Amino acid sequence: MPTPFQKEVYKALQKIPKGRVTTYGAIASYLNTKAIRAVGTAVGKNPNAPDIPCHRVVPSTGKVGNYSGVGGVNMKRTLLLEEGVAIENGKILHFEDTLYLFS
DNA sequence: AGCGTGACGAACT
DNA sequence: TAGTTCGCCACGC
């Protein structure tokens, strides 16, 4: 049973186009909140939903971040690579170019 | 109502 | 440059 907050987060995640990624900060800004922790918590709590491309969310540091799904960050990396996101040694290449901001 | 936890971020040492 | 600390808000106990 997702909370309203998580619902907003998930909705935002589904807006991310294929081959692009977004940051927790961008989501927080989109939701008009400063609690990046809350966003990360919300996303991390329901990684089981296949309808949510949670693997397209990365920290602002340009690294892959974390992943609670099966396979962990390794799977996350693979998924992003399959979508056309270049990753090297756990960090995203051309991060600013790959980054997607909500309109 | 209070405390601890968390897929983060920025500042500090 | 790397490691540590504090802060942010939502959620469960």
mmCIF file of C-alpha atoms (C1' of nucleotides) in Angstrom:
data_model
loop_
_atom_site.group_PDB
_atom_site.id
_atom_site.type_symbol
_atom_site.label_atom_id
_atom_site.label_comp_id
_atom_site.label_asym_id
_atom_site.label_seq_id
_atom_site.Cartn_x
_atom_site.Cartn_y
_atom_site.Cartn_z
ATOM 1 C CA MET A 1 0.000 0.000 0.000
ATOM 2 C CA PRO A 2 1.947 2.982 -1.264
ATOM 3 C CA THR A 3 1.646 6.237 0.591
ATOM 4 C CA PRO A 4 0.606 9.392 -1.297
ATOM 5 C CA PHE A 5 4.198 10.541 -1.174
ATOM 6 C CA GLN A 6 5.445 7.358 -2.771
ATOM 7 C CA LYS A 7 2.704 7.600 -5.334
ATOM 8 C CA GLU A 8 4.042 10.968 -6.421
ATOM 9 C CA VAL A 9 7.552 9.608 -6.570
ATOM 10 C CA TYR A 10 6.504 6.671 -8.707
ATOM 11 C CA LYS A 11 4.579 8.912 -11.022
ATOM 12 C CA ALA A 12 7.662 11.025 -11.486
ATOM 13 C CA LEU A 13 9.783 7.969 -12.179
ATOM 14 C CA GLN A 14 7.476 6.889 -14.961
ATOM 15 C CA LYS A 15 8.023 10.236 -16.666
ATOM 16 C CA ILE A 16 11.651 9.426 -17.256
ATOM 17 C CA PRO A 17 12.199 8.553 -20.921
ATOM 18 C CA LYS A 18 14.238 5.548 -21.931
ATOM 19 C CA GLY A 19 17.949 6.100 -22.126
ATOM 20 C CA ARG A 20 17.810 8.900 -19.604
ATOM 21 C CA VAL A 21 18.256 9.108 -15.851
ATOM 22 C CA THR A 22 17.243 11.521 -13.137
ATOM 23 C CA THR A 23 18.470 12.380 -9.674
ATOM 24 C CA TYR A 24 16.833 12.136 -6.290
ATOM 25 C CA GLY A 25 17.308 15.862 -5.978
ATOM 26 C CA ALA A 26 15.385 16.480 -9.199
ATOM 27 C CA ILE A 27 12.531 14.374 -7.910
ATOM 28 C CA ALA A 28 12.580 16.158 -4.582
ATOM 29 C CA SER A 29 12.443 19.475 -6.374
ATOM 30 C CA TYR A 30 9.628 18.228 -8.579
ATOM 31 C CA LEU A 31 7.688 17.184 -5.496
ATOM 32 C CA ASN A 32 8.484 20.513 -3.888
ATOM 33 C CA THR A 33 10.322 19.005 -0.957
ATOM 34 C CA LYS A 34 13.851 19.296 0.377
ATOM 35 C CA ALA A 35 13.871 15.819 1.801
ATOM 36 C CA ILE A 36 16.000 13.884 -0.596
ATOM 37 C CA ARG A 37 16.199 11.211 2.069
ATOM 38 C CA ALA A 38 12.458 10.861 1.958
ATOM 39 C CA VAL A 39 12.552 10.375 -1.808
ATOM 40 C CA GLY A 40 15.227 7.744 -1.548
ATOM 41 C CA THR A 41 13.320 6.043 1.217
ATOM 42 C CA ALA A 42 10.095 6.073 -0.763
ATOM 43 C CA VAL A 43 11.704 4.596 -3.865
ATOM 44 C CA GLY A 44 13.672 2.038 -1.945
ATOM 45 C CA LYS A 45 10.672 0.750 -0.098
ATOM 46 C CA ASN A 46 8.883 -0.483 -3.207
ATOM 47 C CA PRO A 47 11.469 -1.685 -5.721
ATOM 48 C CA ASN A 48 9.273 -4.664 -6.460
ATOM 49 C CA ALA A 49 6.914 -2.828 -8.701
ATOM 50 C CA PRO A 50 7.948 -3.689 -12.281
ATOM 51 C CA ASP A 51 5.947 -0.743 -13.531
ATOM 52 C CA ILE A 52 8.384 1.647 -11.963
ATOM 53 C CA PRO A 53 11.731 2.247 -13.703
ATOM 54 C CA CYS A 54 13.471 2.803 -10.400
ATOM 55 C CA HIS A 55 16.798 1.933 -12.020
ATOM 56 C CA ARG A 56 16.711 5.287 -13.839
ATOM 57 C CA VAL A 57 17.230 7.150 -10.607
ATOM 58 C CA VAL A 58 20.782 8.033 -9.650
ATOM 59 C CA PRO A 59 22.415 10.294 -7.060
ATOM 60 C CA SER A 60 23.646 13.744 -8.079
ATOM 61 C CA THR A 61 27.207 12.512 -7.800
ATOM 62 C CA GLY A 62 26.916 10.845 -11.208
ATOM 63 C CA LYS A 63 27.387 7.403 -9.741
ATOM 64 C CA VAL A 64 24.886 4.612 -10.170
ATOM 65 C CA GLY A 65 23.738 4.820 -6.591
ATOM 66 C CA ASN A 66 22.009 1.869 -5.018
ATOM 67 C CA TYR A 67 19.400 -0.693 -5.910
ATOM 68 C CA SER A 68 17.354 -3.067 -3.811
ATOM 69 C CA GLY A 69 16.198 -5.308 -6.628
ATOM 70 C CA VAL A 70 17.571 -8.745 -7.382
ATOM 71 C CA GLY A 71 21.151 -8.392 -8.546
ATOM 72 C CA GLY A 72 21.622 -5.119 -6.728
ATOM 73 C CA VAL A 73 23.598 -2.341 -8.352
ATOM 74 C CA ASN A 74 24.943 -4.823 -10.860
ATOM 75 C CA MET A 75 21.491 -5.328 -12.326
ATOM 76 C CA LYS A 76 20.828 -1.607 -12.214
ATOM 77 C CA ARG A 77 23.980 -0.975 -14.184
ATOM 78 C CA THR A 78 23.041 -3.589 -16.737
ATOM 79 C CA LEU A 79 19.540 -2.211 -17.186
ATOM 80 C CA LEU A 80 20.854 1.275 -17.796
ATOM 81 C CA LEU A 81 23.432 0.007 -20.258
ATOM 82 C CA GLU A 82 20.691 -1.826 -22.138
ATOM 83 C CA GLU A 83 18.804 1.432 -22.420
ATOM 84 C CA GLY A 84 21.759 3.260 -23.848
ATOM 85 C CA VAL A 85 23.161 4.872 -20.727
ATOM 86 C CA ALA A 86 26.936 4.647 -20.772
ATOM 87 C CA ILE A 87 28.370 3.569 -17.460
ATOM 88 C CA GLU A 88 31.957 2.981 -16.510
ATOM 89 C CA ASN A 89 33.232 1.668 -13.209
ATOM 90 C CA GLY A 90 29.890 2.314 -11.536
ATOM 91 C CA LYS A 91 29.542 5.881 -12.708
ATOM 92 C CA ILE A 92 27.549 7.411 -15.518
ATOM 93 C CA LEU A 93 29.385 8.898 -18.475
ATOM 94 C CA HIS A 94 28.141 12.199 -19.921
ATOM 95 C CA PHE A 95 26.038 12.498 -16.832
ATOM 96 C CA GLU A 96 24.744 16.003 -17.502
ATOM 97 C CA ASP A 97 23.872 15.004 -21.026
ATOM 98 C CA THR A 98 22.085 11.879 -19.889
ATOM 99 C CA LEU A 99 20.335 13.559 -17.016
ATOM 100 C CA TYR A 100 16.630 14.171 -17.405
ATOM 101 C CA LEU A 101 14.888 17.050 -15.639
ATOM 102 C CA PHE A 102 11.143 17.198 -15.079
ATOM 103 C CA SER A 103 9.344 19.892 -16.993
ATOM 104 C "C1'" DA B 1 4.569 12.348 20.553
ATOM 105 C "C1'" DG B 2 9.374 10.644 20.250
ATOM 106 C "C1'" DC B 3 13.165 7.775 18.170
ATOM 107 C "C1'" DG B 4 15.545 5.343 14.675
ATOM 108 C "C1'" DT B 5 16.168 4.339 9.876
ATOM 109 C "C1'" DG B 6 16.906 5.319 4.924
ATOM 110 C "C1'" DA B 7 18.260 3.454 -3.028
ATOM 111 C "C1'" DC B 8 20.831 11.211 -0.642
ATOM 112 C "C1'" DG B 9 23.360 15.847 -0.557
ATOM 113 C "C1'" DA B 10 26.301 19.285 0.721
ATOM 114 C "C1'" DA B 11 29.694 20.929 3.811
ATOM 115 C "C1'" DC B 12 33.666 20.022 6.587
ATOM 116 C "C1'" DT B 13 38.092 17.911 8.169
ATOM 117 C "C1'" DT C 1 40.931 13.234 -2.806
ATOM 118 C "C1'" DA C 2 38.728 10.417 0.609
ATOM 119 C "C1'" DG C 3 36.299 9.800 4.753
ATOM 120 C "C1'" DT C 4 33.113 11.730 8.168
ATOM 121 C "C1'" DT C 5 29.224 14.611 9.993
ATOM 122 C "C1'" DC C 6 25.026 16.926 9.868
ATOM 123 C "C1'" DG C 7 20.640 17.824 7.824
ATOM 124 C "C1'" DC C 8 16.689 17.089 5.234
ATOM 125 C "C1'" DC C 9 11.529 14.673 5.389
ATOM 126 C "C1'" DA C 10 8.588 10.474 5.368
ATOM 127 C "C1'" DC C 11 7.444 6.205 7.631
ATOM 128 C "C1'" DG C 12 7.200 2.424 11.085
ATOM 129 C "C1'" DC C 13 7.418 1.171 15.885
#
